[in-house]
PDB file of C-alpha atoms in Angstrom:
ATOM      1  CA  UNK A   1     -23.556  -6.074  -1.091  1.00  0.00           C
ATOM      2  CA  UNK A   2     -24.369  -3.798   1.659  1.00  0.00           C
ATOM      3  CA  UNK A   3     -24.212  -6.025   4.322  1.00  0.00           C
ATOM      4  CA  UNK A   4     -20.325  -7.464   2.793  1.00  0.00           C
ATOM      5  CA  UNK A   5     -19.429  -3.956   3.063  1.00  0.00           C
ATOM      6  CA  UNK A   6     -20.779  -3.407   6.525  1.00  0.00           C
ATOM      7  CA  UNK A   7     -18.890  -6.973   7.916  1.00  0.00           C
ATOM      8  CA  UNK A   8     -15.700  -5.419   6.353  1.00  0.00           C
ATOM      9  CA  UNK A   9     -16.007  -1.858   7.815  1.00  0.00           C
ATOM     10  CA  UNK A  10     -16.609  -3.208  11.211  1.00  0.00           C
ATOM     11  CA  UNK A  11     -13.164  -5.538  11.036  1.00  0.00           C
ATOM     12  CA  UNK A  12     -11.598  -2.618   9.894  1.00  0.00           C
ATOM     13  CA  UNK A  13     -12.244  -0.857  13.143  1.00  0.00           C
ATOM     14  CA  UNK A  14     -11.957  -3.227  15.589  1.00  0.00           C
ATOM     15  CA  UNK A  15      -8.366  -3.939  13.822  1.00  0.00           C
ATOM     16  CA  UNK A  16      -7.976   0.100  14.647  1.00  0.00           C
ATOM     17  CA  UNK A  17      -8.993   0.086  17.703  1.00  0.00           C
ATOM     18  CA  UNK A  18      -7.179  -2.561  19.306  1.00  0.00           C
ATOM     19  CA  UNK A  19      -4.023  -1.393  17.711  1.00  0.00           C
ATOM     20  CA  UNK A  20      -4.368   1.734  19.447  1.00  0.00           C
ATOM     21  CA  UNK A  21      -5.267  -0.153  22.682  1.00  0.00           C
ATOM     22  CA  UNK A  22      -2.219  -2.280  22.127  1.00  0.00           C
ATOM     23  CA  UNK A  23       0.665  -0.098  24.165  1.00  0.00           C
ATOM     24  CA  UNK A  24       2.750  -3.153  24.592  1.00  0.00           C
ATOM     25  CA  UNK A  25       3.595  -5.647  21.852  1.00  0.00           C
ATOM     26  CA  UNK A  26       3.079  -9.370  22.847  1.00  0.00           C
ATOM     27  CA  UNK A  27       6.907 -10.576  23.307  1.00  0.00           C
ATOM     28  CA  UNK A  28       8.113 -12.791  20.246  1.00  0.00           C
ATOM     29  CA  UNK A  29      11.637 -14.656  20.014  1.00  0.00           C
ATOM     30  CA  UNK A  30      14.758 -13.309  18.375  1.00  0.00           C
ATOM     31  CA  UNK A  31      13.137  -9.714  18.806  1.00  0.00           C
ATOM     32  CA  UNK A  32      16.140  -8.137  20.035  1.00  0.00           C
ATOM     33  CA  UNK A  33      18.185  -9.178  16.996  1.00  0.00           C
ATOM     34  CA  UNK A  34      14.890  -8.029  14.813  1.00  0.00           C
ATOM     35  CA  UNK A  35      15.334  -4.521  16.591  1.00  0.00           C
ATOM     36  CA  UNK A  36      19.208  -4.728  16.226  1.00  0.00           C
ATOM     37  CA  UNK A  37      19.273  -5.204  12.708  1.00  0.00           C
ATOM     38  CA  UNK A  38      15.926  -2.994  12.319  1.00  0.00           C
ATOM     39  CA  UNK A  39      17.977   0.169  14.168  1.00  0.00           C
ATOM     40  CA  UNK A  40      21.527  -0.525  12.532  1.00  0.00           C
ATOM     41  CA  UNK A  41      19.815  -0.634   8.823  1.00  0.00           C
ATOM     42  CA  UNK A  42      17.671   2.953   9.874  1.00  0.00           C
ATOM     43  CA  UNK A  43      21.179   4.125  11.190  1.00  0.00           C
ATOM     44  CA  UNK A  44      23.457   2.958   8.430  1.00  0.00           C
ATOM     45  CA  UNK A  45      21.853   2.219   5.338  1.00  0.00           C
ATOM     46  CA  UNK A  46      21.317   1.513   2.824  1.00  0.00           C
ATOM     47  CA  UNK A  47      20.074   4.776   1.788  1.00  0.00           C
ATOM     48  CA  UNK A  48      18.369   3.581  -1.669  1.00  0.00           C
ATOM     49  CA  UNK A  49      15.889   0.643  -2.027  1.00  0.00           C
ATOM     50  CA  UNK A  50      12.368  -0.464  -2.163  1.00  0.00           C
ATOM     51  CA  UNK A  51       9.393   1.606  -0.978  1.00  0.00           C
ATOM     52  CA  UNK A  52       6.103  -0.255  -1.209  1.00  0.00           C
ATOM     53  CA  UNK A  53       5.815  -3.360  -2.934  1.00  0.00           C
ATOM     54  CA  UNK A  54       7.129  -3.646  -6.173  1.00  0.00           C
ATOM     55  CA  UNK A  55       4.975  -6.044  -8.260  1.00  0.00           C
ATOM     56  CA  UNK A  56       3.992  -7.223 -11.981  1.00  0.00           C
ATOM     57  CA  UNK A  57       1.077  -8.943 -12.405  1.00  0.00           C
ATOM     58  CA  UNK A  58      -1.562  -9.980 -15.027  1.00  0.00           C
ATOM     59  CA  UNK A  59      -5.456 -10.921 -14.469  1.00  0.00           C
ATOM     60  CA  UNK A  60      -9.100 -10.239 -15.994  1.00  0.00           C
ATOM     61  CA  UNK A  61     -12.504  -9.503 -13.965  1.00  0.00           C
ATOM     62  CA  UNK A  62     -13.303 -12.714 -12.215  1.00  0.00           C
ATOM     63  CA  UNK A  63     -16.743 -14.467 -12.797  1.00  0.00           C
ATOM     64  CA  UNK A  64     -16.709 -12.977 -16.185  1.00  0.00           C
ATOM     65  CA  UNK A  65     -15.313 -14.625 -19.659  1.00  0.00           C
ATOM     66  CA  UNK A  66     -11.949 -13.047 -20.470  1.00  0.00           C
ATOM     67  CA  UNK A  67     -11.652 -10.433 -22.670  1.00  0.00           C
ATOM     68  CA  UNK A  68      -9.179  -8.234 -24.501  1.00  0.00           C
ATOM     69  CA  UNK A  69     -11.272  -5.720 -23.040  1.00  0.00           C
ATOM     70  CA  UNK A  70     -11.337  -6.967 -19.220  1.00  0.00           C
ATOM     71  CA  UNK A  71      -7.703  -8.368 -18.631  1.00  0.00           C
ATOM     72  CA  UNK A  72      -5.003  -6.817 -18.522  1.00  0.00           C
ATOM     73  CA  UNK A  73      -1.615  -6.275 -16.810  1.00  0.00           C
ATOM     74  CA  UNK A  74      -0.793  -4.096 -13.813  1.00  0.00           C
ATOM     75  CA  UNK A  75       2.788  -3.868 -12.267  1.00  0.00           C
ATOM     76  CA  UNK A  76       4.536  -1.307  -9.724  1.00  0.00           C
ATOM     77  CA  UNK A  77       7.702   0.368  -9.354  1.00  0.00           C
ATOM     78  CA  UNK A  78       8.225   1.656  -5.622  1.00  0.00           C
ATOM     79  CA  UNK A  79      11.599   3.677  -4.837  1.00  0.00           C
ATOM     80  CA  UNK A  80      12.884   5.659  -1.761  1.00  0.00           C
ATOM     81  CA  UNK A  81      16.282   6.741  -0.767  1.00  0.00           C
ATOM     82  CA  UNK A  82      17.414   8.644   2.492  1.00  0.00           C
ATOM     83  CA  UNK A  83      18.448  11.971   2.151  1.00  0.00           C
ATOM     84  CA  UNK A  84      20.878  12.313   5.590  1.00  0.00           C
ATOM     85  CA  UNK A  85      23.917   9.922   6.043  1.00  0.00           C
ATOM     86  CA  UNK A  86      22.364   9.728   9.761  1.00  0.00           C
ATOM     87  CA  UNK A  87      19.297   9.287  11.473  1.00  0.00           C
ATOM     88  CA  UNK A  88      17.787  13.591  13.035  1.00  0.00           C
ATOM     89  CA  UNK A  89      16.993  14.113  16.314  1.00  0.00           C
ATOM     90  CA  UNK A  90      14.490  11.272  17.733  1.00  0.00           C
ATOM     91  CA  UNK A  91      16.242   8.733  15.842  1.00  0.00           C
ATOM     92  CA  UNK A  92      13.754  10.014  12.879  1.00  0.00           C
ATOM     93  CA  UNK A  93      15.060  10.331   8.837  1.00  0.00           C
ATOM     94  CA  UNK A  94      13.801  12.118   6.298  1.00  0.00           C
ATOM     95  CA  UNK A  95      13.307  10.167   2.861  1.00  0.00           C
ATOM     96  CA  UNK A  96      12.223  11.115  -1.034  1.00  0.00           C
ATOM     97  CA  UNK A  97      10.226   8.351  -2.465  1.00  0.00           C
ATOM     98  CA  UNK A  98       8.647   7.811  -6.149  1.00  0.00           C
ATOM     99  CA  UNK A  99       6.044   4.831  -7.228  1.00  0.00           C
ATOM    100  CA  UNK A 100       4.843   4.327 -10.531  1.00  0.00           C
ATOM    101  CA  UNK A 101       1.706   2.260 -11.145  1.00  0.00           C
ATOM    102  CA  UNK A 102       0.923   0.996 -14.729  1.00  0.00           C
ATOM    103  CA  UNK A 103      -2.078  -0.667 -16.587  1.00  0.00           C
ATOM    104  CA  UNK A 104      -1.141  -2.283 -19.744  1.00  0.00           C
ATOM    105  CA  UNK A 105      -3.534  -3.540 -21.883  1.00  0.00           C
ATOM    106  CA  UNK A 106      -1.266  -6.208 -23.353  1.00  0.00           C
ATOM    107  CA  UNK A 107      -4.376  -8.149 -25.199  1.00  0.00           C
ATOM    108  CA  UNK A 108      -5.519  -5.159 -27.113  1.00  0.00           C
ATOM    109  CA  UNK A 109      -4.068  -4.276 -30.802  1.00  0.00           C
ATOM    110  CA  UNK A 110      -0.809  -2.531 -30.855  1.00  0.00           C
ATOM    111  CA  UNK A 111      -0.926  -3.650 -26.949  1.00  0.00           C
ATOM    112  CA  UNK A 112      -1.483   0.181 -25.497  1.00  0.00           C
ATOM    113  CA  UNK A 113      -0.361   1.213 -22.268  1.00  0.00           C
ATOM    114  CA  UNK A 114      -3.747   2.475 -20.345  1.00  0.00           C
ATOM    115  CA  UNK A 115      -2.577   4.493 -17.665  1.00  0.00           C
ATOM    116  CA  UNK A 116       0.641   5.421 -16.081  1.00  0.00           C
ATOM    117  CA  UNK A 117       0.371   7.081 -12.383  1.00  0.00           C
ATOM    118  CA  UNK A 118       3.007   9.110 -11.323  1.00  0.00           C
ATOM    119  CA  UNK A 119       3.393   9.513  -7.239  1.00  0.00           C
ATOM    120  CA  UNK A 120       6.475  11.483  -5.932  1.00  0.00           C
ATOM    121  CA  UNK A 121       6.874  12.559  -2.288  1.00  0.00           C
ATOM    122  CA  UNK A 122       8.735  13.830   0.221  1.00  0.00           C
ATOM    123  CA  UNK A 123       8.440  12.079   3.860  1.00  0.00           C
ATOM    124  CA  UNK A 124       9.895  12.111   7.514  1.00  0.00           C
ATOM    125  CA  UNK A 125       9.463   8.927   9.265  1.00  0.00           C
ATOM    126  CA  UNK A 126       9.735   8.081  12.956  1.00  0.00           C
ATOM    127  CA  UNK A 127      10.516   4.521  14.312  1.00  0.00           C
ATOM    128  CA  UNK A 128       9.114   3.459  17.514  1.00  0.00           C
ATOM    129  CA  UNK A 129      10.919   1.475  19.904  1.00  0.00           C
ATOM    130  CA  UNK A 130       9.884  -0.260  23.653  1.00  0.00           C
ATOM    131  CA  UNK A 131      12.495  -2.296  26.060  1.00  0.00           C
ATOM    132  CA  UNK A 132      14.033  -3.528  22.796  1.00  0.00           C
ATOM    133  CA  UNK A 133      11.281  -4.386  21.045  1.00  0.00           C
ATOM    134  CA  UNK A 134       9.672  -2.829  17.632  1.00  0.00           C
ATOM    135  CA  UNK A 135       6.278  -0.874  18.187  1.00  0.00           C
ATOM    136  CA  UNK A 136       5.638   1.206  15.097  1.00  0.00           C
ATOM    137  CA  UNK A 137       6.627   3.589  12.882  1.00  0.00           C
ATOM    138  CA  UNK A 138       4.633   7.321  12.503  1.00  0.00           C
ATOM    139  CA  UNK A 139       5.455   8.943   8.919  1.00  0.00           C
ATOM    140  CA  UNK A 140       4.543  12.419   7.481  1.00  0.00           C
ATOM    141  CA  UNK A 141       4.443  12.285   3.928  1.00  0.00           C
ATOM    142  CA  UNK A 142       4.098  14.934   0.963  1.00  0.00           C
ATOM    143  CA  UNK A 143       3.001  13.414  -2.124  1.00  0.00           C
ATOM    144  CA  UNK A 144       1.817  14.481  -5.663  1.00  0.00           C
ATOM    145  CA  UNK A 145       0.564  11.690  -7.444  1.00  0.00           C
ATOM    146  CA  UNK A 146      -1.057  12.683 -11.548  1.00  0.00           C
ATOM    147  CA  UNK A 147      -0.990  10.735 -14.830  1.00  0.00           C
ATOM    148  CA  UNK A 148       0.876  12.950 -16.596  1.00  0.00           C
ATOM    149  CA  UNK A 149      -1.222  13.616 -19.772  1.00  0.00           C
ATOM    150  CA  UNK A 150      -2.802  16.928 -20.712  1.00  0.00           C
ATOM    151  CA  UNK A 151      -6.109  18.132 -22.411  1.00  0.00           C
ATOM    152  CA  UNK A 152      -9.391  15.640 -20.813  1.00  0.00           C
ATOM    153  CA  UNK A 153      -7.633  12.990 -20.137  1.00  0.00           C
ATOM    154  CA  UNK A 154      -5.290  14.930 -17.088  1.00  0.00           C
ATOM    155  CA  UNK A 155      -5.977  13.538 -13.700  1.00  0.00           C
ATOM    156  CA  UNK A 156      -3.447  14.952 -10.767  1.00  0.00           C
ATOM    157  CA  UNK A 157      -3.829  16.010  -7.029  1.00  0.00           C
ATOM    158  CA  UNK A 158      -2.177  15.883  -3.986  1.00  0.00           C
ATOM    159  CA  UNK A 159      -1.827  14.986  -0.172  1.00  0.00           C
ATOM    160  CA  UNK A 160      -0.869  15.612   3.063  1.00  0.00           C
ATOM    161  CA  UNK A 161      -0.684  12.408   4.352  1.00  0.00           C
ATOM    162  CA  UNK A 162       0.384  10.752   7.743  1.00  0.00           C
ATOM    163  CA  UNK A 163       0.533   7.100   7.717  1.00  0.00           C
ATOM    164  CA  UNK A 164       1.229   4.520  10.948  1.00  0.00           C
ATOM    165  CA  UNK A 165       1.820   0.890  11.276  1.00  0.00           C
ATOM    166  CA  UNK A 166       2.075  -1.367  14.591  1.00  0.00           C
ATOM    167  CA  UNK A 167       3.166  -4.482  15.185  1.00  0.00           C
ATOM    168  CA  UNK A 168       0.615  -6.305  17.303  1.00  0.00           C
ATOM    169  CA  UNK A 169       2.167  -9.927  17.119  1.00  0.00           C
ATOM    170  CA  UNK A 170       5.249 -11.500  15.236  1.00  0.00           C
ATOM    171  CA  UNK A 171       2.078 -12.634  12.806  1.00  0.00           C
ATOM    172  CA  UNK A 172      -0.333  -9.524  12.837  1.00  0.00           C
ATOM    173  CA  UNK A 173       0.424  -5.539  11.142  1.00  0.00           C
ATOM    174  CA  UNK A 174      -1.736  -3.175  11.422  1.00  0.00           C
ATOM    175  CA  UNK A 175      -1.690  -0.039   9.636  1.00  0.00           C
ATOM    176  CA  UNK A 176      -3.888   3.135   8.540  1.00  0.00           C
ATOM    177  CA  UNK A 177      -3.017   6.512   6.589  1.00  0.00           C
ATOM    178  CA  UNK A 178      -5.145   9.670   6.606  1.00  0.00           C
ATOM    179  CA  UNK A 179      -4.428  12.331   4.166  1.00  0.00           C
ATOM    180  CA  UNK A 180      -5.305  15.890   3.838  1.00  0.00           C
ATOM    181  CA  UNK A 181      -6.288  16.708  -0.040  1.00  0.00           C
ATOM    182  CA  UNK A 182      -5.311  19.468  -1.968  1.00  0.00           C
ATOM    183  CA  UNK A 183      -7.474  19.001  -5.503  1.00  0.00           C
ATOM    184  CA  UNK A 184      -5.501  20.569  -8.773  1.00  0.00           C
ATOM    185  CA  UNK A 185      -6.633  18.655 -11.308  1.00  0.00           C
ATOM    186  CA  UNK A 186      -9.599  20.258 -13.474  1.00  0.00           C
ATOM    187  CA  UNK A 187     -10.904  16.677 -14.416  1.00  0.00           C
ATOM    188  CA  UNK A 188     -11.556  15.536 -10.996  1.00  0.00           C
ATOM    189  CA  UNK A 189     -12.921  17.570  -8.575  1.00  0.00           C
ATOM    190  CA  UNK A 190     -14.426  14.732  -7.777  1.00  0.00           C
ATOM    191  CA  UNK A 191     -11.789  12.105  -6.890  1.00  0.00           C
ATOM    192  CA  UNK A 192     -12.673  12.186  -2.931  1.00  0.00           C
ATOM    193  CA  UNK A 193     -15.657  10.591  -3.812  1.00  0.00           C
ATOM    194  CA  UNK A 194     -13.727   7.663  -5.670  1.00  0.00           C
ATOM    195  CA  UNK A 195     -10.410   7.519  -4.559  1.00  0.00           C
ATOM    196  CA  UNK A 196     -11.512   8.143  -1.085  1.00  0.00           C
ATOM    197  CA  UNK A 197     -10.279   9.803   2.229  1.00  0.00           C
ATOM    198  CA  UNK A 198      -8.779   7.618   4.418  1.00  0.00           C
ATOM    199  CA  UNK A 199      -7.497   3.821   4.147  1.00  0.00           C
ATOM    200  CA  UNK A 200      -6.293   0.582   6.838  1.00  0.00           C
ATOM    201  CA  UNK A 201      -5.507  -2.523   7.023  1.00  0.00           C
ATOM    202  CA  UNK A 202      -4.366  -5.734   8.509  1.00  0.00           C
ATOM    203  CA  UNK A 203      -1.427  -7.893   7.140  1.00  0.00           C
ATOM    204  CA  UNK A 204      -0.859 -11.457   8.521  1.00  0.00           C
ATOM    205  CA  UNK A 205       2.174 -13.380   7.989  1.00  0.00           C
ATOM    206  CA  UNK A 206       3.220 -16.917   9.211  1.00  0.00           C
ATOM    207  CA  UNK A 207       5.754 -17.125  11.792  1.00  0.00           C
ATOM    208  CA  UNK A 208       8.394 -18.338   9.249  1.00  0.00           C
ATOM    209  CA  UNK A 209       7.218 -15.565   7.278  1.00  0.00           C
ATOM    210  CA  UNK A 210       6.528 -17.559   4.201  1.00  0.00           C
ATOM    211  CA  UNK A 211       3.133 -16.885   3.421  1.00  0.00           C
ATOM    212  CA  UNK A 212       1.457 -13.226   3.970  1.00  0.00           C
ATOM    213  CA  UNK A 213      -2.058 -11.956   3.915  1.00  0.00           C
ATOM    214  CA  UNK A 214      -3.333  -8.494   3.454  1.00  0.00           C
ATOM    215  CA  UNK A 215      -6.919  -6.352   3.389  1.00  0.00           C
ATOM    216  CA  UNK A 216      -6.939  -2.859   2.899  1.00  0.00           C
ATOM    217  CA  UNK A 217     -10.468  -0.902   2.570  1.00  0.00           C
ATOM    218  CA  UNK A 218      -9.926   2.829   1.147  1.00  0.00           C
ATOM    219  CA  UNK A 219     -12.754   4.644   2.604  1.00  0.00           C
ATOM    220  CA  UNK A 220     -14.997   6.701  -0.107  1.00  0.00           C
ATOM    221  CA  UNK A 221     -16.282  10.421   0.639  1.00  0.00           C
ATOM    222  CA  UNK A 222     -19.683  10.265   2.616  1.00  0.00           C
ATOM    223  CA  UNK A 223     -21.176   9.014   5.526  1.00  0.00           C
ATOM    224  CA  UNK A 224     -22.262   5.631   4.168  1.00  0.00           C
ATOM    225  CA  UNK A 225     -19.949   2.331   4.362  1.00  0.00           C
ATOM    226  CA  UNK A 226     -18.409   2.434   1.241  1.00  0.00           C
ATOM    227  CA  UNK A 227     -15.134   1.270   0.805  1.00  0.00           C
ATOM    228  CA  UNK A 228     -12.479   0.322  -2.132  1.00  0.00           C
ATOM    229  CA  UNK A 229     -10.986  -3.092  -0.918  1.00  0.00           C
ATOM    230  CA  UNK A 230      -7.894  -5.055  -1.922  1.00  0.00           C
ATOM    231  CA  UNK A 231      -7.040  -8.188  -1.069  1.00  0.00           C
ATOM    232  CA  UNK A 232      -3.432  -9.652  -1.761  1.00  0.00           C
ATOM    233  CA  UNK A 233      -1.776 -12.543  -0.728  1.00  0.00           C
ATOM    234  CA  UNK A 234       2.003 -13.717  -1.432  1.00  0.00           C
ATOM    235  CA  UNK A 235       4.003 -16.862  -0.932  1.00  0.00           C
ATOM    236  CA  UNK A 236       7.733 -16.748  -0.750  1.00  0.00           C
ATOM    237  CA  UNK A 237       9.050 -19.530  -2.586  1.00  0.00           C
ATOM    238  CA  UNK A 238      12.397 -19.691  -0.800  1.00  0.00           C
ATOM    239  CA  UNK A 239      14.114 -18.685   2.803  1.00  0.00           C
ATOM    240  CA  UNK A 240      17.000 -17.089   1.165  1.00  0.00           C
ATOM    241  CA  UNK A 241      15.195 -15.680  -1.914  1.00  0.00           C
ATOM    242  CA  UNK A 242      13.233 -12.015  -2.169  1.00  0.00           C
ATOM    243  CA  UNK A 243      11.031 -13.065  -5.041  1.00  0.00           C
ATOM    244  CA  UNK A 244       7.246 -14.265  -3.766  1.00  0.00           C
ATOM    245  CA  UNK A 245       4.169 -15.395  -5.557  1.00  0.00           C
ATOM    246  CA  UNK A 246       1.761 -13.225  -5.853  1.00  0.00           C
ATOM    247  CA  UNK A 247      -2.276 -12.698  -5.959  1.00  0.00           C
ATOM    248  CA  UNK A 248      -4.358  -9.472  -5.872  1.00  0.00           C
ATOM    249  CA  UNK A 249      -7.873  -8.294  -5.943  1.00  0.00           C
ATOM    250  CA  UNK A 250      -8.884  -5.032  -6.284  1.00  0.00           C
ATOM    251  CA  UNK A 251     -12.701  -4.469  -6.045  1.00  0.00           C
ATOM    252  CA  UNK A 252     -14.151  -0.761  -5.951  1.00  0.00           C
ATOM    253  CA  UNK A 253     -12.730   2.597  -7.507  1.00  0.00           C
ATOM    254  CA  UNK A 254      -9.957   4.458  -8.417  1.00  0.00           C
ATOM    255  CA  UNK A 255      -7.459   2.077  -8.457  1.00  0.00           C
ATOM    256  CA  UNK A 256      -6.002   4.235 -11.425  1.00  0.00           C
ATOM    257  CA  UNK A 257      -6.371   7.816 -11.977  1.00  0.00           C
ATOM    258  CA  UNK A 258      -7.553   7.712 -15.741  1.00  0.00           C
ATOM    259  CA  UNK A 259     -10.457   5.759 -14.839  1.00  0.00           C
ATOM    260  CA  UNK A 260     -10.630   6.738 -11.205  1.00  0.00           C
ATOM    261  CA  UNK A 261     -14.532   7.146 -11.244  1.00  0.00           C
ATOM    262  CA  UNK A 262     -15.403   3.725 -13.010  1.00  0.00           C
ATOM    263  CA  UNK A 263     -16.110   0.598 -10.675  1.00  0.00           C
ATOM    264  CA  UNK A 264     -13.168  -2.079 -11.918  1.00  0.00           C
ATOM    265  CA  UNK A 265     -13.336  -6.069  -9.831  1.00  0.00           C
ATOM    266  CA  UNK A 266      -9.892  -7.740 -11.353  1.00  0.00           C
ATOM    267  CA  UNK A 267      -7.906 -10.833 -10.370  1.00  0.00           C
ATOM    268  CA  UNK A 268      -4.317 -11.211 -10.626  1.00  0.00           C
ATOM    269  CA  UNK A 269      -1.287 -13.004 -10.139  1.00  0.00           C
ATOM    270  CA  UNK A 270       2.427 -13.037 -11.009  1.00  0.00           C
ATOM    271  CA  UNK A 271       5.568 -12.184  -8.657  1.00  0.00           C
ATOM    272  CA  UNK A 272       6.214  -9.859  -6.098  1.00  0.00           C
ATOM    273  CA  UNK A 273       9.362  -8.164  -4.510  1.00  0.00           C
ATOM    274  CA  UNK A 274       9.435  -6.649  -1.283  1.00  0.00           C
ATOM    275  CA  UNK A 275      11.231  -4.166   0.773  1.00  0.00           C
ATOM    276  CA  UNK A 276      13.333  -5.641   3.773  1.00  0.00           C
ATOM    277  CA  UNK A 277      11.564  -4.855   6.977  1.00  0.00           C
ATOM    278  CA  UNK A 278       8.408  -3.680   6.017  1.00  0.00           C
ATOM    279  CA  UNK A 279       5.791  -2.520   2.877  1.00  0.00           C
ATOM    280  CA  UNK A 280       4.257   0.985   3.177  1.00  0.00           C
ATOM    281  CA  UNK A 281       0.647   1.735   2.096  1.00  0.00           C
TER     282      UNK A 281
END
């Protein structure tokens, strides 16, 4: 286990570190009409759509016999809208955004939802452009994210957060977000040590941007390699369509706030929607 963990840490940071060496992007084809429409959609609109990915999903612990117990489903509702009818100074926008994360357990009695997450924010985001070509984007986000029940069972805090991406290659994202914590929530005090303190990733897509794969690690409090990883992978079933297959696994903590200190390993599928350009994290 330890050494899996140490093989995935090290990836991680090499995947860092040569995005931050990276000051030029390796030229691609049709990336001047990729920045064109990238710029004109930042400067025009729309100014309501997609966020992250928006997702529903169902699965059980893999390995295991399924359960009512151990399967469930999990879907997400991302949202953002623009609150300028043009871009601020440094061609940079400010943005609202809300996400709501649910687990159902749809194979229990009377099919209860478990946990409903609640994550509004506020954000500025900077695009990143070089001799017509896309580099990154740098955003500054303020973000309160809390279950919304009361009594033991109340789980909130929030974050500072700034979050980058970079385009290495027309197949290869990179992307990390580091966060600042600010710990209301009488129930856990603890969640740093769960829900963690930084996270990256890599996402790979084919050229004809059909199939996608993605690793994130959420890095735990302390010293020692300990990370929350997710692994997804989608498959867009046509050209002209938004609607892709869809796989996750989620192996570690907090991947809800109820239950944020409890270790939870589940595999799922179903269908995915995603935002134009590009996902956020």
């Amino acid at each position: 286990m330890r050494f899996r963990l140490i093989i995935i840490s090290l990836f991680f940071l090499l995947s860092g570190l040569y995005s931050t060496l990276s000051a030029q992007l390796i030229p691609v084809e049709d990336q001047k009409e990729f920045v064109d429409s990238l710029k004109k959609e930042l400067d025009y609109g729309p100014y309501f759509g997609l966020y992250k990915d928006n997702y529903f999903t169902v699965g059980t612990a893999p390995f295991r016999k399924p359960t009512a117990m151990n399967s469930d489903v999990k879907f997400q509702i991302s949202l953002a809208i623009r609150l300028t009818d043009t871009v601020l100074p440094w061609d940079s926008f400010v943005f609202l955004m809300y996400t709501q994360k649910t687990l159902w357990n749809v194979f229990q009695n009377s099919m209860p939802m478990r946990d409903l997450n609640f994550n509004p924010g506020i954000g500025w985001s900077k695009p990143f452009f070089s001799k017509d070509r896309y580099v990154g984007k740098l955003t500054l986000l303020v973000e309160h994210e809390s279950n919304g029940r009361d009594g033991d069972e109340s789980r909130s805090w929030n974050r500072i957060s700034i979050y980058g991406s970079t385009i290495i290659d027309e197949w290869l994202m990179v992307h990390a977000k580091f966060w600042i914590p600010v710990i209301d929530g009488m129930n856990n005090k603890d969640i740093l040590d769960y829900c963690g303190i930084y996270q990256h990733g890599v996402v790979i897509t084919t050229p004809n941007k059909k199939f996608s794969f993605g690793i994130t690690g959420v890095k735990r409090k302390g010293w020692n390699l300990n990370f929350n990883t997710i692994f997804d992978f989608s498959w867009r079933v046509h050209e002209k369509s938004n609607l892709n297959l869809f796989a996750q696994y989620y192996n570690g903590y907090g991947e809800n706030l109820l239950d944020y200190n409890q270790f939870h390993s589940r595999l799922r599928v179903g269908i995915i929607f995603k935002p134009k350009f590009f996902s956020e994290f």
